[in-house]
Amino acid sequence: MPQPPTAPAVGAVPRQAGAHPPVPFFTQARLFEELWPQIERRAVEVLDDGKFSHGRQVAELERALAEYTGARHVIGVNSGTDALVLLLRAAGLRPGDEVVVPAFSFAASATSVVLAGGRPVFADIDPEDYGLDPAAAQRVLTERTRFVMPVHLFHRTADLAGIGALAERHGLTVVEDSAEAIGMRVGGRHAGLFGAGGVLSFFPTKTLGAIGDAGAVLTDDDAIAEQVDALRHHGRLGRTIGDFRTINTTTSLPGYNSKMDDLQAAVLLAKLTRLDADIARRAELAAAYDERLADVPGVLRRPPVGGIEGQVFYVYLIETERRDELAAHLAGHGVETEVYYPTTLPQQPCFAELGHRPGEFPQAEAACRRTLALPLYPELTERQLDVVCDLIRAFHREGP
Ligand SMILES: *Cc1c(COP(=O)(O)O)cnc(C)c1O
């Protein structure tokens, strides 16, 4: 029997420093050991099938995710980024259409718009939920605006009611970047299903992570689902999953090659069996962070834990004025942290030609300057969490 992987899929274990255990920013080594029998069985099925992408595991994952999210259609693709590009195209984005995107997000929220032929127009965020501020979005609308893209970051959804109302008033289509939002539900409805559609990313560190790249589109719209299905597979119309022929077949429109690998689907199906338990463990850890960091004066903002509908802790982040010093202090003691995201999207070199100046998106800029993501994953131990919190407390008491 093959040995279970012992090294984390993403993020090396930091060097041992001092008496406490090192705390990697992310690992899923133990989870992999636990799930290995299931993963191995499915991996062997993939090899026996000889169909390595767009095959039976992918079809099964799509059905399982449709059941989990309640979406009428789940279409597996190569990444969350591809899912956004294909969804925007399938939802009717035309060349030059403007899409309102929050200034604070992962690059793909805005680059997907460009790749789909549209123009991202940035608006500031609400500092409470780090999501698009509907009032700020309203101020950047023009006669060319046709879409608005709320992004659900870290642990909660953006203001879907406010953005929905704005879209309604101005005849805009809502496309959600719900790449981080698996498990987030508002009023019983899963993130990604409040407008034309949404996406999921299965990047390894995400709440439901693969062992490489994979993503999916979620939609209740039959026509959009059919388009995405065609676009992911060289423009071939009709459900082609499980179809072995990939050459010499009909191309109805210029599509992409964005099929999902069956090995990724196999891993995701195994992990899906414990997703709700993982989400519950993440909430427990977030509550433990909250309790231990409550009275640390330098920690200016902690995420509210509980009392928020549909909250799922993908990322636990705090805000502090001396973020970079704190990160260096933690790194020096074997604790890895991450900055999501150090630069606003309008300040990325990729959007330099839009000519935005510092100060235009004050909330997004403050978030870029102050937020620090702490280690959060199901196998993080209370002991490790204590180490992180004790170091943060000591840093703010004594200075670096
Ligand atoms: C992860 C992520 C994406 C992109 O997903 P990939 O699978 O890495 O392509 C897009 N938007 C947000 C907000 C994300 O966090």
Short mmCIF file of N, CA, C and O in Angstrom, two decimals, residues 165-286:
data_model
loop_
_atom_site.label_atom_id
_atom_site.label_comp_id
_atom_site.label_asym_id
_atom_site.label_seq_id
_atom_site.Cartn_x
_atom_site.Cartn_y
_atom_site.Cartn_z
N ALA A 165 -30.22 45.05 -4.25
CA ALA A 165 -31.12 46.20 -4.44
C ALA A 165 -30.53 47.17 -5.47
O ALA A 165 -31.24 47.69 -6.34
N LEU A 166 -29.22 47.39 -5.39
CA LEU A 166 -28.54 48.27 -6.35
C LEU A 166 -28.69 47.71 -7.77
O LEU A 166 -29.00 48.44 -8.72
N ALA A 167 -28.46 46.41 -7.90
CA ALA A 167 -28.55 45.75 -9.22
C ALA A 167 -29.96 45.88 -9.78
O ALA A 167 -30.16 46.18 -10.96
N GLU A 168 -30.92 45.70 -8.93
CA GLU A 168 -32.34 45.79 -9.30
C GLU A 168 -32.66 47.20 -9.82
O GLU A 168 -33.24 47.38 -10.89
N ARG A 169 -32.23 48.22 -9.08
CA ARG A 169 -32.51 49.61 -9.45
C ARG A 169 -31.87 49.98 -10.78
O ARG A 169 -32.41 50.79 -11.53
N HIS A 170 -30.70 49.42 -11.07
CA HIS A 170 -29.96 49.86 -12.25
C HIS A 170 -29.87 48.81 -13.34
O HIS A 170 -29.11 48.97 -14.30
N GLY A 171 -30.63 47.74 -13.21
CA GLY A 171 -30.66 46.71 -14.24
C GLY A 171 -29.32 46.02 -14.46
O GLY A 171 -28.94 45.72 -15.59
N LEU A 172 -28.60 45.77 -13.36
CA LEU A 172 -27.29 45.13 -13.47
C LEU A 172 -27.41 43.63 -13.19
O LEU A 172 -28.28 43.20 -12.44
N THR A 173 -26.53 42.86 -13.78
CA THR A 173 -26.46 41.43 -13.49
C THR A 173 -25.44 41.20 -12.37
O THR A 173 -24.33 41.75 -12.42
N VAL A 174 -25.83 40.42 -11.38
CA VAL A 174 -24.93 40.09 -10.27
C VAL A 174 -24.21 38.79 -10.58
O VAL A 174 -24.83 37.77 -10.86
N VAL A 175 -22.87 38.86 -10.57
CA VAL A 175 -22.04 37.65 -10.68
C VAL A 175 -21.19 37.63 -9.42
O VAL A 175 -20.48 38.59 -9.13
N GLU A 176 -21.28 36.56 -8.64
CA GLU A 176 -20.57 36.53 -7.36
C GLU A 176 -19.22 35.83 -7.46
O GLU A 176 -19.13 34.72 -7.98
N ASP A 177 -18.19 36.50 -6.93
CA ASP A 177 -16.93 35.79 -6.71
C ASP A 177 -17.06 35.14 -5.34
O ASP A 177 -16.70 35.72 -4.31
N SER A 178 -17.61 33.93 -5.35
CA SER A 178 -17.80 33.17 -4.11
C SER A 178 -16.73 32.09 -3.99
O SER A 178 -16.95 31.04 -3.38
N ALA A 179 -15.55 32.38 -4.58
CA ALA A 179 -14.45 31.41 -4.58
C ALA A 179 -14.09 30.92 -3.18
O ALA A 179 -13.70 29.77 -2.99
N GLU A 180 -14.23 31.82 -2.18
CA GLU A 180 -13.84 31.47 -0.80
C GLU A 180 -15.03 31.01 0.03
O GLU A 180 -14.88 30.76 1.23
N ALA A 181 -16.21 30.95 -0.58
CA ALA A 181 -17.43 30.97 0.23
C ALA A 181 -18.16 29.63 0.36
O ALA A 181 -19.33 29.61 0.69
N ILE A 182 -17.47 28.52 0.14
CA ILE A 182 -18.21 27.26 0.28
C ILE A 182 -18.76 27.14 1.70
O ILE A 182 -18.07 27.47 2.67
N GLY A 183 -20.00 26.75 1.78
CA GLY A 183 -20.66 26.59 3.08
C GLY A 183 -21.38 27.83 3.59
O GLY A 183 -22.17 27.76 4.52
N MET A 184 -21.12 29.00 2.97
CA MET A 184 -21.79 30.24 3.43
C MET A 184 -23.20 30.28 2.84
O MET A 184 -23.37 30.21 1.63
N ARG A 185 -24.18 30.39 3.72
CA ARG A 185 -25.58 30.42 3.27
C ARG A 185 -26.29 31.58 3.96
O ARG A 185 -26.14 31.76 5.17
N VAL A 186 -27.07 32.34 3.18
CA VAL A 186 -27.87 33.42 3.75
C VAL A 186 -29.33 33.13 3.42
O VAL A 186 -29.67 32.91 2.26
N GLY A 187 -30.16 33.10 4.45
CA GLY A 187 -31.57 32.76 4.25
C GLY A 187 -31.72 31.38 3.61
O GLY A 187 -32.61 31.14 2.81
N GLY A 188 -30.79 30.48 3.94
CA GLY A 188 -30.86 29.11 3.41
C GLY A 188 -30.28 28.97 2.01
O GLY A 188 -30.14 27.86 1.51
N ARG A 189 -29.95 30.10 1.38
CA ARG A 189 -29.42 30.02 0.01
C ARG A 189 -27.89 30.11 0.03
O ARG A 189 -27.33 30.98 0.72
N HIS A 190 -27.25 29.24 -0.73
CA HIS A 190 -25.79 29.21 -0.72
C HIS A 190 -25.20 30.39 -1.50
O HIS A 190 -25.77 30.80 -2.52
N ALA A 191 -24.09 30.90 -1.03
CA ALA A 191 -23.36 31.96 -1.75
C ALA A 191 -23.14 31.53 -3.19
O ALA A 191 -22.86 30.35 -3.46
N GLY A 192 -23.25 32.47 -4.10
CA GLY A 192 -23.07 32.16 -5.53
C GLY A 192 -24.40 32.02 -6.24
O GLY A 192 -24.44 31.98 -7.47
N LEU A 193 -25.50 31.95 -5.47
CA LEU A 193 -26.80 31.70 -6.08
C LEU A 193 -27.75 32.89 -5.89
O LEU A 193 -28.97 32.73 -5.92
N PHE A 194 -27.16 34.08 -5.69
CA PHE A 194 -28.00 35.27 -5.48
C PHE A 194 -28.18 36.09 -6.75
O PHE A 194 -28.93 37.05 -6.77
N GLY A 195 -27.48 35.73 -7.81
CA GLY A 195 -27.62 36.45 -9.07
C GLY A 195 -27.55 35.46 -10.22
O GLY A 195 -28.15 34.39 -10.16
N ALA A 196 -26.79 35.81 -11.25
CA ALA A 196 -26.67 34.92 -12.41
C ALA A 196 -25.91 33.65 -12.05
O ALA A 196 -26.18 32.58 -12.62
N GLY A 197 -24.96 33.76 -11.12
CA GLY A 197 -24.21 32.59 -10.70
C GLY A 197 -23.01 32.98 -9.88
O GLY A 197 -22.77 34.17 -9.63
N GLY A 198 -22.28 31.98 -9.45
CA GLY A 198 -21.08 32.21 -8.65
C GLY A 198 -20.06 31.12 -8.95
O GLY A 198 -20.26 30.30 -9.85
N VAL A 199 -18.98 31.16 -8.19
CA VAL A 199 -17.89 30.20 -8.45
C VAL A 199 -17.42 29.59 -7.13
O VAL A 199 -17.70 30.11 -6.04
N LEU A 200 -16.70 28.50 -7.25
CA LEU A 200 -15.97 27.93 -6.11
C LEU A 200 -14.54 27.71 -6.56
O LEU A 200 -14.31 27.35 -7.72
N SER A 201 -13.60 27.94 -5.65
CA SER A 201 -12.21 27.58 -5.92
C SER A 201 -11.84 26.43 -5.00
O SER A 201 -12.20 26.43 -3.81
N PHE A 202 -11.14 25.45 -5.53
CA PHE A 202 -10.64 24.33 -4.73
C PHE A 202 -9.12 24.38 -4.62
O PHE A 202 -8.46 23.35 -4.45
N PHE A 203 -8.55 25.57 -4.74
CA PHE A 203 -7.12 25.77 -4.49
C PHE A 203 -6.81 25.11 -3.13
O PHE A 203 -7.63 25.17 -2.22
N PRO A 204 -5.65 24.47 -3.00
CA PRO A 204 -5.39 23.64 -1.82
C PRO A 204 -5.69 24.28 -0.46
O PRO A 204 -6.16 23.59 0.44
N THR A 205 -5.44 25.58 -0.30
CA THR A 205 -5.66 26.18 1.03
C THR A 205 -7.11 26.55 1.29
O THR A 205 -7.45 26.94 2.40
N LYS A 206 -7.97 26.47 0.28
CA LYS A 206 -9.37 26.89 0.49
C LYS A 206 -10.08 25.92 1.44
O LYS A 206 -9.60 24.81 1.69
N THR A 207 -11.23 26.31 1.93
CA THR A 207 -11.96 25.50 2.91
C THR A 207 -12.16 24.07 2.40
O THR A 207 -12.03 23.11 3.15
N LEU A 208 -12.50 23.92 1.12
CA LEU A 208 -12.52 22.61 0.47
C LEU A 208 -11.43 22.66 -0.60
O LEU A 208 -11.63 23.20 -1.68
N GLY A 209 -10.27 22.11 -0.26
CA GLY A 209 -9.11 22.26 -1.14
C GLY A 209 -8.71 20.95 -1.79
O GLY A 209 -8.79 19.88 -1.19
N ALA A 210 -8.25 21.04 -3.03
CA ALA A 210 -7.77 19.88 -3.77
C ALA A 210 -6.26 19.73 -3.53
O ALA A 210 -5.71 20.30 -2.59
N ILE A 211 -5.60 18.96 -4.39
CA ILE A 211 -4.14 18.85 -4.29
C ILE A 211 -3.49 19.47 -5.53
O ILE A 211 -2.44 19.06 -6.00
N GLY A 212 -4.18 20.47 -6.05
CA GLY A 212 -3.72 21.21 -7.21
C GLY A 212 -4.86 22.17 -7.54
O GLY A 212 -5.66 22.48 -6.66
N ASP A 213 -4.93 22.62 -8.77
CA ASP A 213 -5.98 23.57 -9.12
C ASP A 213 -7.26 22.89 -9.57
O ASP A 213 -7.24 21.88 -10.29
N ALA A 214 -8.37 23.49 -9.17
CA ALA A 214 -9.69 23.05 -9.62
C ALA A 214 -10.68 24.13 -9.18
O ALA A 214 -10.41 24.89 -8.25
N GLY A 215 -11.82 24.19 -9.86
CA GLY A 215 -12.84 25.17 -9.51
C GLY A 215 -14.17 24.73 -10.07
O GLY A 215 -14.27 23.68 -10.72
N ALA A 216 -15.20 25.53 -9.81
CA ALA A 216 -16.52 25.18 -10.33
C ALA A 216 -17.36 26.43 -10.47
O ALA A 216 -17.12 27.44 -9.80
N VAL A 217 -18.34 26.36 -11.38
CA VAL A 217 -19.36 27.40 -11.52
C VAL A 217 -20.64 26.87 -10.88
O VAL A 217 -20.97 25.69 -11.07
N LEU A 218 -21.33 27.74 -10.12
CA LEU A 218 -22.63 27.40 -9.56
C LEU A 218 -23.66 28.29 -10.22
O LEU A 218 -23.45 29.50 -10.30
N THR A 219 -24.76 27.73 -10.68
CA THR A 219 -25.82 28.58 -11.21
C THR A 219 -27.15 27.82 -11.18
O THR A 219 -27.17 26.59 -11.26
N ASP A 220 -28.23 28.60 -11.09
CA ASP A 220 -29.57 28.01 -11.20
C ASP A 220 -30.11 28.22 -12.61
O ASP A 220 -31.23 27.83 -12.90
N ASP A 221 -29.32 28.86 -13.48
CA ASP A 221 -29.79 29.26 -14.81
C ASP A 221 -29.36 28.20 -15.84
O ASP A 221 -28.16 27.99 -16.07
N ASP A 222 -30.34 27.58 -16.49
CA ASP A 222 -30.05 26.49 -17.44
C ASP A 222 -29.19 26.97 -18.61
O ASP A 222 -28.27 26.26 -19.04
N ALA A 223 -29.50 28.14 -19.14
CA ALA A 223 -28.78 28.63 -20.32
C ALA A 223 -27.33 28.94 -19.98
O ALA A 223 -26.40 28.63 -20.75
N ILE A 224 -27.11 29.55 -18.82
CA ILE A 224 -25.73 29.86 -18.38
C ILE A 224 -24.96 28.57 -18.16
O ILE A 224 -23.80 28.43 -18.59
N ALA A 225 -25.60 27.59 -17.55
CA ALA A 225 -24.94 26.31 -17.30
C ALA A 225 -24.53 25.66 -18.62
O ALA A 225 -23.42 25.13 -18.75
N GLU A 226 -25.39 25.73 -19.60
CA GLU A 226 -25.10 25.10 -20.88
C GLU A 226 -23.90 25.78 -21.56
O GLU A 226 -23.02 25.12 -22.11
N GLN A 227 -23.87 27.11 -21.46
CA GLN A 227 -22.75 27.87 -22.04
C GLN A 227 -21.43 27.54 -21.34
O GLN A 227 -20.42 27.34 -22.01
N VAL A 228 -21.46 27.52 -20.01
CA VAL A 228 -20.22 27.21 -19.27
C VAL A 228 -19.76 25.80 -19.61
O VAL A 228 -18.56 25.55 -19.81
N ASP A 229 -20.70 24.90 -19.70
CA ASP A 229 -20.37 23.50 -20.04
C ASP A 229 -19.66 23.44 -21.39
O ASP A 229 -18.68 22.71 -21.55
N ALA A 230 -20.14 24.23 -22.35
CA ALA A 230 -19.52 24.24 -23.68
C ALA A 230 -18.16 24.95 -23.64
O ALA A 230 -17.17 24.46 -24.19
N LEU A 231 -18.12 26.09 -22.95
CA LEU A 231 -16.89 26.89 -22.93
C LEU A 231 -15.71 26.15 -22.28
O LEU A 231 -14.57 26.32 -22.68
N ARG A 232 -15.99 25.31 -21.29
CA ARG A 232 -14.90 24.61 -20.59
C ARG A 232 -14.30 23.52 -21.47
O ARG A 232 -13.25 22.98 -21.14
N HIS A 233 -15.00 23.14 -22.52
CA HIS A 233 -14.59 21.97 -23.28
C HIS A 233 -14.59 22.28 -24.77
O HIS A 233 -15.35 21.69 -25.54
N HIS A 234 -13.76 23.25 -25.18
CA HIS A 234 -13.57 23.56 -26.61
C HIS A 234 -14.85 23.94 -27.33
O HIS A 234 -14.98 23.71 -28.52
N GLY A 235 -15.82 24.48 -26.60
CA GLY A 235 -17.04 24.94 -27.25
C GLY A 235 -17.98 23.84 -27.70
O GLY A 235 -18.81 24.05 -28.59
N ARG A 236 -17.85 22.69 -27.08
CA ARG A 236 -18.73 21.59 -27.48
C ARG A 236 -20.04 21.64 -26.72
O ARG A 236 -20.07 21.66 -25.50
N LEU A 237 -21.14 21.62 -27.46
CA LEU A 237 -22.46 21.71 -26.82
C LEU A 237 -22.98 20.34 -26.42
O LEU A 237 -22.64 19.33 -27.02
N GLY A 238 -23.84 20.32 -25.40
CA GLY A 238 -24.38 19.06 -24.88
C GLY A 238 -23.48 18.56 -23.79
O GLY A 238 -22.27 18.78 -23.83
N ARG A 239 -24.02 17.90 -22.78
CA ARG A 239 -23.20 17.40 -21.67
C ARG A 239 -22.19 16.41 -22.22
O ARG A 239 -22.54 15.36 -22.74
N THR A 240 -20.93 16.77 -22.15
CA THR A 240 -19.90 15.93 -22.75
C THR A 240 -19.07 15.19 -21.71
O THR A 240 -18.12 14.50 -22.05
N ILE A 241 -19.45 15.35 -20.45
CA ILE A 241 -18.63 14.75 -19.41
C ILE A 241 -18.63 13.22 -19.57
O ILE A 241 -19.65 12.63 -19.91
N GLY A 242 -17.50 12.60 -19.38
CA GLY A 242 -17.40 11.15 -19.55
C GLY A 242 -17.22 10.74 -20.99
O GLY A 242 -17.01 9.58 -21.31
N ASP A 243 -17.29 11.72 -21.89
CA ASP A 243 -17.12 11.43 -23.33
C ASP A 243 -15.62 11.43 -23.63
O ASP A 243 -14.93 12.40 -23.39
N PHE A 244 -15.15 10.33 -24.13
CA PHE A 244 -13.70 10.18 -24.32
C PHE A 244 -13.16 10.95 -25.51
O PHE A 244 -11.98 11.20 -25.60
N ARG A 245 -14.03 11.29 -26.46
CA ARG A 245 -13.51 11.92 -27.67
C ARG A 245 -13.18 13.38 -27.39
O ARG A 245 -14.02 14.12 -26.92
N THR A 246 -11.98 13.80 -27.64
CA THR A 246 -11.65 15.22 -27.44
C THR A 246 -11.14 15.85 -28.73
O THR A 246 -10.92 17.06 -28.77
N ILE A 247 -10.91 15.06 -29.75
CA ILE A 247 -10.47 15.65 -31.02
C ILE A 247 -11.47 15.31 -32.12
O ILE A 247 -12.30 14.42 -31.97
N ASN A 248 -11.40 16.03 -33.19
CA ASN A 248 -12.29 15.81 -34.34
C ASN A 248 -13.76 15.86 -33.95
O ASN A 248 -14.55 15.05 -34.41
N THR A 249 -14.09 16.76 -33.08
CA THR A 249 -15.50 16.88 -32.71
C THR A 249 -15.97 18.30 -32.97
O THR A 249 -15.18 19.18 -33.30
N THR A 250 -17.26 18.52 -32.82
CA THR A 250 -17.86 19.80 -33.21
C THR A 250 -17.50 20.92 -32.25
O THR A 250 -17.67 20.80 -31.04
N THR A 251 -17.02 22.00 -32.83
CA THR A 251 -16.74 23.19 -32.03
C THR A 251 -17.80 24.24 -32.39
O THR A 251 -17.81 24.74 -33.51
N SER A 252 -18.70 24.53 -31.46
CA SER A 252 -19.81 25.44 -31.77
C SER A 252 -19.44 26.89 -31.50
O SER A 252 -20.06 27.80 -32.02
N LEU A 253 -18.47 27.09 -30.61
CA LEU A 253 -18.04 28.46 -30.30
C LEU A 253 -16.61 28.36 -29.80
O LEU A 253 -16.19 27.29 -29.36
N PRO A 254 -15.86 29.48 -29.87
CA PRO A 254 -14.47 29.39 -29.40
C PRO A 254 -14.45 29.21 -27.88
O PRO A 254 -14.75 30.14 -27.15
N GLY A 255 -14.11 28.02 -27.46
CA GLY A 255 -14.11 27.74 -26.03
C GLY A 255 -12.70 27.62 -25.49
O GLY A 255 -11.73 28.01 -26.13
N TYR A 256 -12.60 27.09 -24.29
CA TYR A 256 -11.33 26.93 -23.61
C TYR A 256 -11.09 25.43 -23.39
O TYR A 256 -11.97 24.61 -23.63
N ASN A 257 -9.90 25.11 -22.91
CA ASN A 257 -9.71 23.79 -22.34
C ASN A 257 -9.60 23.98 -20.85
O ASN A 257 -8.54 24.27 -20.32
N SER A 258 -10.73 23.87 -20.17
CA SER A 258 -10.74 24.07 -18.72
C SER A 258 -11.44 22.92 -18.03
O SER A 258 -12.30 23.12 -17.18
N LYS A 259 -11.08 21.71 -18.43
CA LYS A 259 -11.68 20.53 -17.80
C LYS A 259 -11.07 20.33 -16.41
O LYS A 259 -9.93 20.71 -16.16
N MET A 260 -11.86 19.71 -15.53
CA MET A 260 -11.32 19.39 -14.20
C MET A 260 -10.68 18.00 -14.24
O MET A 260 -11.20 17.09 -14.87
N ASP A 261 -9.55 17.85 -13.55
CA ASP A 261 -8.90 16.55 -13.44
C ASP A 261 -9.68 15.64 -12.50
O ASP A 261 -10.10 16.07 -11.43
N ASP A 262 -9.79 14.37 -12.87
CA ASP A 262 -10.52 13.43 -12.02
C ASP A 262 -9.80 13.12 -10.71
O ASP A 262 -10.44 12.81 -9.71
N LEU A 263 -8.48 13.23 -10.71
CA LEU A 263 -7.76 13.01 -9.46
C LEU A 263 -8.12 14.11 -8.44
O LEU A 263 -8.26 13.84 -7.25
N GLN A 264 -8.26 15.33 -8.92
CA GLN A 264 -8.69 16.42 -8.03
C GLN A 264 -10.10 16.15 -7.53
O GLN A 264 -10.40 16.30 -6.34
N ALA A 265 -10.98 15.73 -8.45
CA ALA A 265 -12.36 15.44 -8.06
C ALA A 265 -12.40 14.31 -7.03
O ALA A 265 -13.19 14.34 -6.07
N ALA A 266 -11.52 13.31 -7.20
CA ALA A 266 -11.47 12.17 -6.27
C ALA A 266 -11.11 12.66 -4.86
O ALA A 266 -11.75 12.28 -3.87
N VAL A 267 -10.10 13.52 -4.77
CA VAL A 267 -9.69 14.06 -3.47
C VAL A 267 -10.83 14.91 -2.88
O VAL A 267 -11.15 14.81 -1.69
N LEU A 268 -11.45 15.71 -3.73
CA LEU A 268 -12.51 16.60 -3.24
C LEU A 268 -13.72 15.80 -2.75
O LEU A 268 -14.35 16.16 -1.75
N LEU A 269 -14.05 14.71 -3.42
CA LEU A 269 -15.18 13.87 -2.98
C LEU A 269 -14.88 13.28 -1.60
O LEU A 269 -15.76 13.23 -0.74
N ALA A 270 -13.64 12.86 -1.41
CA ALA A 270 -13.27 12.31 -0.09
C ALA A 270 -13.37 13.40 0.97
O ALA A 270 -13.92 13.19 2.05
N LYS A 271 -12.87 14.60 0.66
CA LYS A 271 -12.86 15.67 1.65
C LYS A 271 -14.26 16.23 1.92
O LYS A 271 -14.55 16.71 3.01
N LEU A 272 -15.11 16.14 0.90
CA LEU A 272 -16.48 16.65 1.05
C LEU A 272 -17.22 15.91 2.16
O LEU A 272 -18.09 16.47 2.82
N THR A 273 -16.86 14.62 2.40
CA THR A 273 -17.55 13.84 3.42
C THR A 273 -17.34 14.45 4.81
O THR A 273 -18.09 14.16 5.73
N ARG A 274 -16.29 15.24 4.97
CA ARG A 274 -16.08 15.83 6.29
C ARG A 274 -16.05 17.36 6.28
O ARG A 274 -15.61 18.00 7.23
N LEU A 275 -16.56 17.93 5.21
CA LEU A 275 -16.53 19.40 5.09
C LEU A 275 -17.26 20.08 6.25
O LEU A 275 -16.75 21.03 6.83
N ASP A 276 -18.46 19.59 6.58
CA ASP A 276 -19.21 20.26 7.65
C ASP A 276 -18.48 20.14 8.99
O ASP A 276 -18.49 21.09 9.78
N ALA A 277 -17.84 19.01 9.23
CA ALA A 277 -17.06 18.85 10.46
C ALA A 277 -15.87 19.80 10.44
O ALA A 277 -15.53 20.42 11.46
N ASP A 278 -15.24 19.94 9.29
CA ASP A 278 -14.10 20.87 9.17
C ASP A 278 -14.54 22.31 9.41
O ASP A 278 -13.84 23.09 10.08
N ILE A 279 -15.69 22.66 8.87
CA ILE A 279 -16.22 24.03 9.05
C ILE A 279 -16.52 24.27 10.52
O ILE A 279 -16.22 25.35 11.07
N ALA A 280 -17.07 23.27 11.20
CA ALA A 280 -17.38 23.41 12.63
C ALA A 280 -16.08 23.57 13.43
O ALA A 280 -16.01 24.39 14.36
N ARG A 281 -15.05 22.83 13.07
CA ARG A 281 -13.76 22.94 13.76
C ARG A 281 -13.15 24.33 13.52
O ARG A 281 -12.58 24.95 14.44
N ARG A 282 -13.27 24.84 12.31
CA ARG A 282 -12.77 26.19 12.01
C ARG A 282 -13.47 27.23 12.90
O ARG A 282 -12.84 28.17 13.39
N ALA A 283 -14.79 27.06 13.08
CA ALA A 283 -15.56 28.00 13.92
C ALA A 283 -15.07 27.93 15.37
O ALA A 283 -14.94 28.96 16.05
N GLU A 284 -14.81 26.71 15.84
CA GLU A 284 -14.30 26.52 17.20
C GLU A 284 -12.97 27.25 17.39
O GLU A 284 -12.76 27.94 18.39
N LEU A 285 -12.09 27.10 16.40
CA LEU A 285 -10.77 27.74 16.49
C LEU A 285 -10.91 29.26 16.43
O LEU A 285 -10.22 29.98 17.16
N ALA A 286 -11.82 29.75 15.59
CA ALA A 286 -12.05 31.20 15.50
C ALA A 286 -12.53 31.73 16.84
O ALA A 286 -12.10 32.79 17.30
#
